[in-house]
PDB file of C-alpha atoms in Angstrom:
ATOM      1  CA  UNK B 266     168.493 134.599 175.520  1.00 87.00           C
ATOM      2  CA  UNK B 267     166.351 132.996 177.881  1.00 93.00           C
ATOM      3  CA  UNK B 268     162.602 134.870 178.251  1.00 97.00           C
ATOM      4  CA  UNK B 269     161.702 135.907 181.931  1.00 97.00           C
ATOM      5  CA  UNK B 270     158.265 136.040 183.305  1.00 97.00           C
ATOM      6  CA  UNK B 271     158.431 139.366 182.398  1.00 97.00           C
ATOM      7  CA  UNK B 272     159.121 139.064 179.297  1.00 97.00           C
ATOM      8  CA  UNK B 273     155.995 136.129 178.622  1.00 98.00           C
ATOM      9  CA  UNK B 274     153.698 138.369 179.827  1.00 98.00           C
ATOM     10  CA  UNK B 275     154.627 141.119 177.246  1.00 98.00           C
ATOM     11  CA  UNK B 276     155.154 139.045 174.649  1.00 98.00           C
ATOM     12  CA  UNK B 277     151.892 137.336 175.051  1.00 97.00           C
ATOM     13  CA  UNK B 278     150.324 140.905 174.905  1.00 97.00           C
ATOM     14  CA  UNK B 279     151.902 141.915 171.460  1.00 98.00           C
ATOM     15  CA  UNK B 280     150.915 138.342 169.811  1.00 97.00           C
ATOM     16  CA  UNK B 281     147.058 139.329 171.159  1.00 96.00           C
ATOM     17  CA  UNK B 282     147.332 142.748 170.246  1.00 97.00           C
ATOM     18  CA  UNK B 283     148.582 141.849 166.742  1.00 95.00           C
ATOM     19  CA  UNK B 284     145.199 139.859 166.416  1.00 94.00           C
ATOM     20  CA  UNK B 285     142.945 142.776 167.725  1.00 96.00           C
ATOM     21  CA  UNK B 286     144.807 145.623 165.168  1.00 96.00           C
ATOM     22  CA  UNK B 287     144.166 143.788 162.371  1.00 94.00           C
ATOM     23  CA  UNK B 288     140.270 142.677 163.180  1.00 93.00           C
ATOM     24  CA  UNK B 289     139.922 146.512 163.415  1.00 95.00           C
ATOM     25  CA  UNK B 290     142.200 147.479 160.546  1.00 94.00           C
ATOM     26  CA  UNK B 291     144.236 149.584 162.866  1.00 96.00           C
ATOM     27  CA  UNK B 292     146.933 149.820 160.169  1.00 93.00           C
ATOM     28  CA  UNK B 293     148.493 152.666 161.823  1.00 95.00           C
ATOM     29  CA  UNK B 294     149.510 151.104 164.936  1.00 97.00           C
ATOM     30  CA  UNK B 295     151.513 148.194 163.395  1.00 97.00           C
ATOM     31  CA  UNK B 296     154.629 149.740 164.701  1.00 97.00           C
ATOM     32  CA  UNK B 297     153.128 148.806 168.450  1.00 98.00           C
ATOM     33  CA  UNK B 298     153.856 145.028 167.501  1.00 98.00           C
ATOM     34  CA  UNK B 299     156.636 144.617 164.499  1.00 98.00           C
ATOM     35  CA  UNK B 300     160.105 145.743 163.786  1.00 98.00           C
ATOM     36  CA  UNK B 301     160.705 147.885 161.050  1.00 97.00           C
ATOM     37  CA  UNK B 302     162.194 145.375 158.783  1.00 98.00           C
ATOM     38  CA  UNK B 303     160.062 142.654 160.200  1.00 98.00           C
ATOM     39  CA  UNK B 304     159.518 140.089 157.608  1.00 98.00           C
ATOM     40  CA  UNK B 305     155.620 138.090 157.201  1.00 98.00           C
ATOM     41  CA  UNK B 306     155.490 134.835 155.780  1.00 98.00           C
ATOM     42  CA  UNK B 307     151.558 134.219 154.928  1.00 94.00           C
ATOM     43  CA  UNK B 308     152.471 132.231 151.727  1.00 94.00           C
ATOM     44  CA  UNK B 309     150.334 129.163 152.766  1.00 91.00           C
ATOM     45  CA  UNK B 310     147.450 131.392 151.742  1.00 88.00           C
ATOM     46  CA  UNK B 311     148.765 133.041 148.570  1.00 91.00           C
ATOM     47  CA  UNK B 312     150.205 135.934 149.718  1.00 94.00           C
ATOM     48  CA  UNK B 313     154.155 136.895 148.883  1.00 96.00           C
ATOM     49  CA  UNK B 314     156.169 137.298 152.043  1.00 98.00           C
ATOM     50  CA  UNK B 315     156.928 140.944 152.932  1.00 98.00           C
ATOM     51  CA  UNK B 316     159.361 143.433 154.671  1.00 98.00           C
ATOM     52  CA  UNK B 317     158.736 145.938 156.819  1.00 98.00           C
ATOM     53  CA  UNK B 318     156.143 147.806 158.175  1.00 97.00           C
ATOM     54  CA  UNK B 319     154.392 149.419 155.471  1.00 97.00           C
ATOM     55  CA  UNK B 320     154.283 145.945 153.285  1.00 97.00           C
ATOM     56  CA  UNK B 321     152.884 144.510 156.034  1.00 97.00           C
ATOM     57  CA  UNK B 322     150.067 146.672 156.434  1.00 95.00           C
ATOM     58  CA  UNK B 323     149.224 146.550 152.676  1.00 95.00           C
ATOM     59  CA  UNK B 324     149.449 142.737 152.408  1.00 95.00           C
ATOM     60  CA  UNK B 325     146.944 142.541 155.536  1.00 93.00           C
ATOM     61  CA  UNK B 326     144.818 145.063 154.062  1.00 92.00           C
ATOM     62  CA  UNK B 327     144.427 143.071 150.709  1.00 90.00           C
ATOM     63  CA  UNK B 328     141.041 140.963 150.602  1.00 86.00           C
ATOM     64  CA  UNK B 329     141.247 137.157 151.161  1.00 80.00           C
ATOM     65  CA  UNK B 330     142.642 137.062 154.547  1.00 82.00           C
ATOM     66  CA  UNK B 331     140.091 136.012 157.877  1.00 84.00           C
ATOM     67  CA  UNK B 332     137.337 138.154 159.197  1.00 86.00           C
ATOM     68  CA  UNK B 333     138.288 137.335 162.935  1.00 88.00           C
ATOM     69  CA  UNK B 334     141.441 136.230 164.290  1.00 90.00           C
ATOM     70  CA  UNK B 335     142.301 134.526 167.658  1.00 92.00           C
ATOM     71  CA  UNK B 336     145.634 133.999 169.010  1.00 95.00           C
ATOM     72  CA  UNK B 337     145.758 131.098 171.580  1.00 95.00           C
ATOM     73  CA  UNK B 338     148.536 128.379 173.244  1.00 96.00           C
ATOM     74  CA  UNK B 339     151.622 130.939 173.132  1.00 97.00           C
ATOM     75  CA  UNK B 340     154.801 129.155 174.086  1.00 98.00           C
ATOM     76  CA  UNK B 341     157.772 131.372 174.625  1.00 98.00           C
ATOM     77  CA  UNK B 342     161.238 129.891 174.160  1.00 97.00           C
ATOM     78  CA  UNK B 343     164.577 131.225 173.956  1.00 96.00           C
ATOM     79  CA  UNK B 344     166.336 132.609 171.047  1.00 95.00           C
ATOM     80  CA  UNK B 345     169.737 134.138 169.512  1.00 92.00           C
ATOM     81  CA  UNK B 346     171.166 137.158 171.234  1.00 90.00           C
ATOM     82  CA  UNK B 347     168.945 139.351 171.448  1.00 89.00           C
ATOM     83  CA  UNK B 348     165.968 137.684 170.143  1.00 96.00           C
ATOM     84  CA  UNK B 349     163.004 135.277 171.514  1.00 98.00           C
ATOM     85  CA  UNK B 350     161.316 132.842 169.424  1.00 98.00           C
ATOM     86  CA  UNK B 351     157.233 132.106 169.737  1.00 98.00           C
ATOM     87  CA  UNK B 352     154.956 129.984 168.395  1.00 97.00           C
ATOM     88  CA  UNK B 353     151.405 130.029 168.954  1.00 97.00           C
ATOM     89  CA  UNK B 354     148.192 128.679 167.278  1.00 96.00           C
ATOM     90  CA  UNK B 355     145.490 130.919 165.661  1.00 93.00           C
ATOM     91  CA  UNK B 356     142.164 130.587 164.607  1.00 93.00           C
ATOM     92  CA  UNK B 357     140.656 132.496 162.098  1.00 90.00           C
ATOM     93  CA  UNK B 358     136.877 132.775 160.565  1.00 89.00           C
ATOM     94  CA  UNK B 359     137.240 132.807 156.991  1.00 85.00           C
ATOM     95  CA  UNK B 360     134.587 134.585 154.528  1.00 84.00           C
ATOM     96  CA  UNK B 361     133.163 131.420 153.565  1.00 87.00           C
ATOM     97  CA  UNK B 362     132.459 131.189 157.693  1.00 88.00           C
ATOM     98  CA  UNK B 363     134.886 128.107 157.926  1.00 88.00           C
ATOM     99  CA  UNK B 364     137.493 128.104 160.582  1.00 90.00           C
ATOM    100  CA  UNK B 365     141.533 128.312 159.914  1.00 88.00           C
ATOM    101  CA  UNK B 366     143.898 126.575 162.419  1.00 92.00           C
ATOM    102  CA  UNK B 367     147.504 127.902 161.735  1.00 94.00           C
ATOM    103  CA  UNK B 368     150.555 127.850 163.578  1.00 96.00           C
ATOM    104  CA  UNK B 369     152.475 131.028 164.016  1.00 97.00           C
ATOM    105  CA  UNK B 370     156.253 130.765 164.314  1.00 97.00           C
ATOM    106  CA  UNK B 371     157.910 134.309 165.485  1.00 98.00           C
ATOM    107  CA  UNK B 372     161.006 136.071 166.055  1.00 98.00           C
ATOM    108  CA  UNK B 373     160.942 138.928 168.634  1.00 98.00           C
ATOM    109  CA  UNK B 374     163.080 141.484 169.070  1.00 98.00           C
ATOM    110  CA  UNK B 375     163.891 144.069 172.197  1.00 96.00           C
ATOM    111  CA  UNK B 376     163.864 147.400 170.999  1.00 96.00           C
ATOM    112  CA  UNK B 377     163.730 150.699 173.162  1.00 96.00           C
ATOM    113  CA  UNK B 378     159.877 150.707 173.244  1.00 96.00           C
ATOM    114  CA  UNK B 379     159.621 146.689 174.190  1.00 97.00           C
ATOM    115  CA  UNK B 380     159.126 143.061 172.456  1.00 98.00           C
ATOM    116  CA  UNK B 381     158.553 143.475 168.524  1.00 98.00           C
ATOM    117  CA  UNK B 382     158.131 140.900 165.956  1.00 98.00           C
ATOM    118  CA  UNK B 383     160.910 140.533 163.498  1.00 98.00           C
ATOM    119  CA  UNK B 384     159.409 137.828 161.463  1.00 98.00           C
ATOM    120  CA  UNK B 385     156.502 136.000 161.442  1.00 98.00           C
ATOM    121  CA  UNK B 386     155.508 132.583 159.395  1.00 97.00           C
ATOM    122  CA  UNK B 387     152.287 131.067 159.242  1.00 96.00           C
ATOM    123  CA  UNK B 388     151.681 127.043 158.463  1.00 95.00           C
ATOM    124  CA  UNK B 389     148.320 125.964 158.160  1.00 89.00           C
ATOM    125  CA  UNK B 390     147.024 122.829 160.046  1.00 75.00           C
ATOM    126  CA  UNK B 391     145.589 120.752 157.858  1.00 66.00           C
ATOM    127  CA  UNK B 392     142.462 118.423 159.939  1.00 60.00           C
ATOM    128  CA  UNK B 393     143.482 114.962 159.885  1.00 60.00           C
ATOM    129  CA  UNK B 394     141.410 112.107 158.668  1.00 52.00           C
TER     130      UNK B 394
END
């Protein structure tokens, strides 16, 4: 499937909103950006990929993950049926008060209410020498 304008702009708005819901631990409106069986892929900072909704919300609610997250540079491209892929950076202010870079790779999914993740993977980016 190839994403519309349309369809940038919303998906854009979910990868933002995902950001803002967990800097206020707004566990309860996960559904507003994931699938129900979405899967989460934070491994690269020692946490065990998940499934679904509710292991989602745990896993981000565990200590150890950033104080502050910003999603930036979102490039939409197509995807299988009925699916679009994203990836997009992220910053994030760890506890220490160092700064992440990671690159978010997603899966999106139309449902009835709009765009949804279905899986998301972080890498981290490692600063070059």
């Amino acid at each position: 499937m190839k994403p519309t304008t349309d369809d940038i702009v919303e998906i854009n708005q979910i990868l933002s909103l995902w950001a803002h819901l967990v800097d206020n631990h707004a566990w309860d409106r996960f559904g507003d950006v994931f699938t129900e069986d979405a899967h989460f892929d934070s491994s690269v900072f020692g946490f065990a990929p998940v499934t679904g909704i509710a292991a989602i919300c745990h896993m981000a609610s565990q200590d150890g993950h950033a104080k502050a997250r910003h999603t930036t540079n979102v490039y939409v491209q197509e995807g299988a049926g009925n699916e679009l892929v994203a990836v997009s950076k992220g910053l994030g202010l760890l506890p220490s008060g160092a700064v992440a870079s990671v690159t978010y790779t997603d899966r999106l999914r139309r449902t009835p209410e709009g765009w949804r993740l279905a899986s998301r993977i972080l890498a981290l980016q490692a600063p070059s020498h």
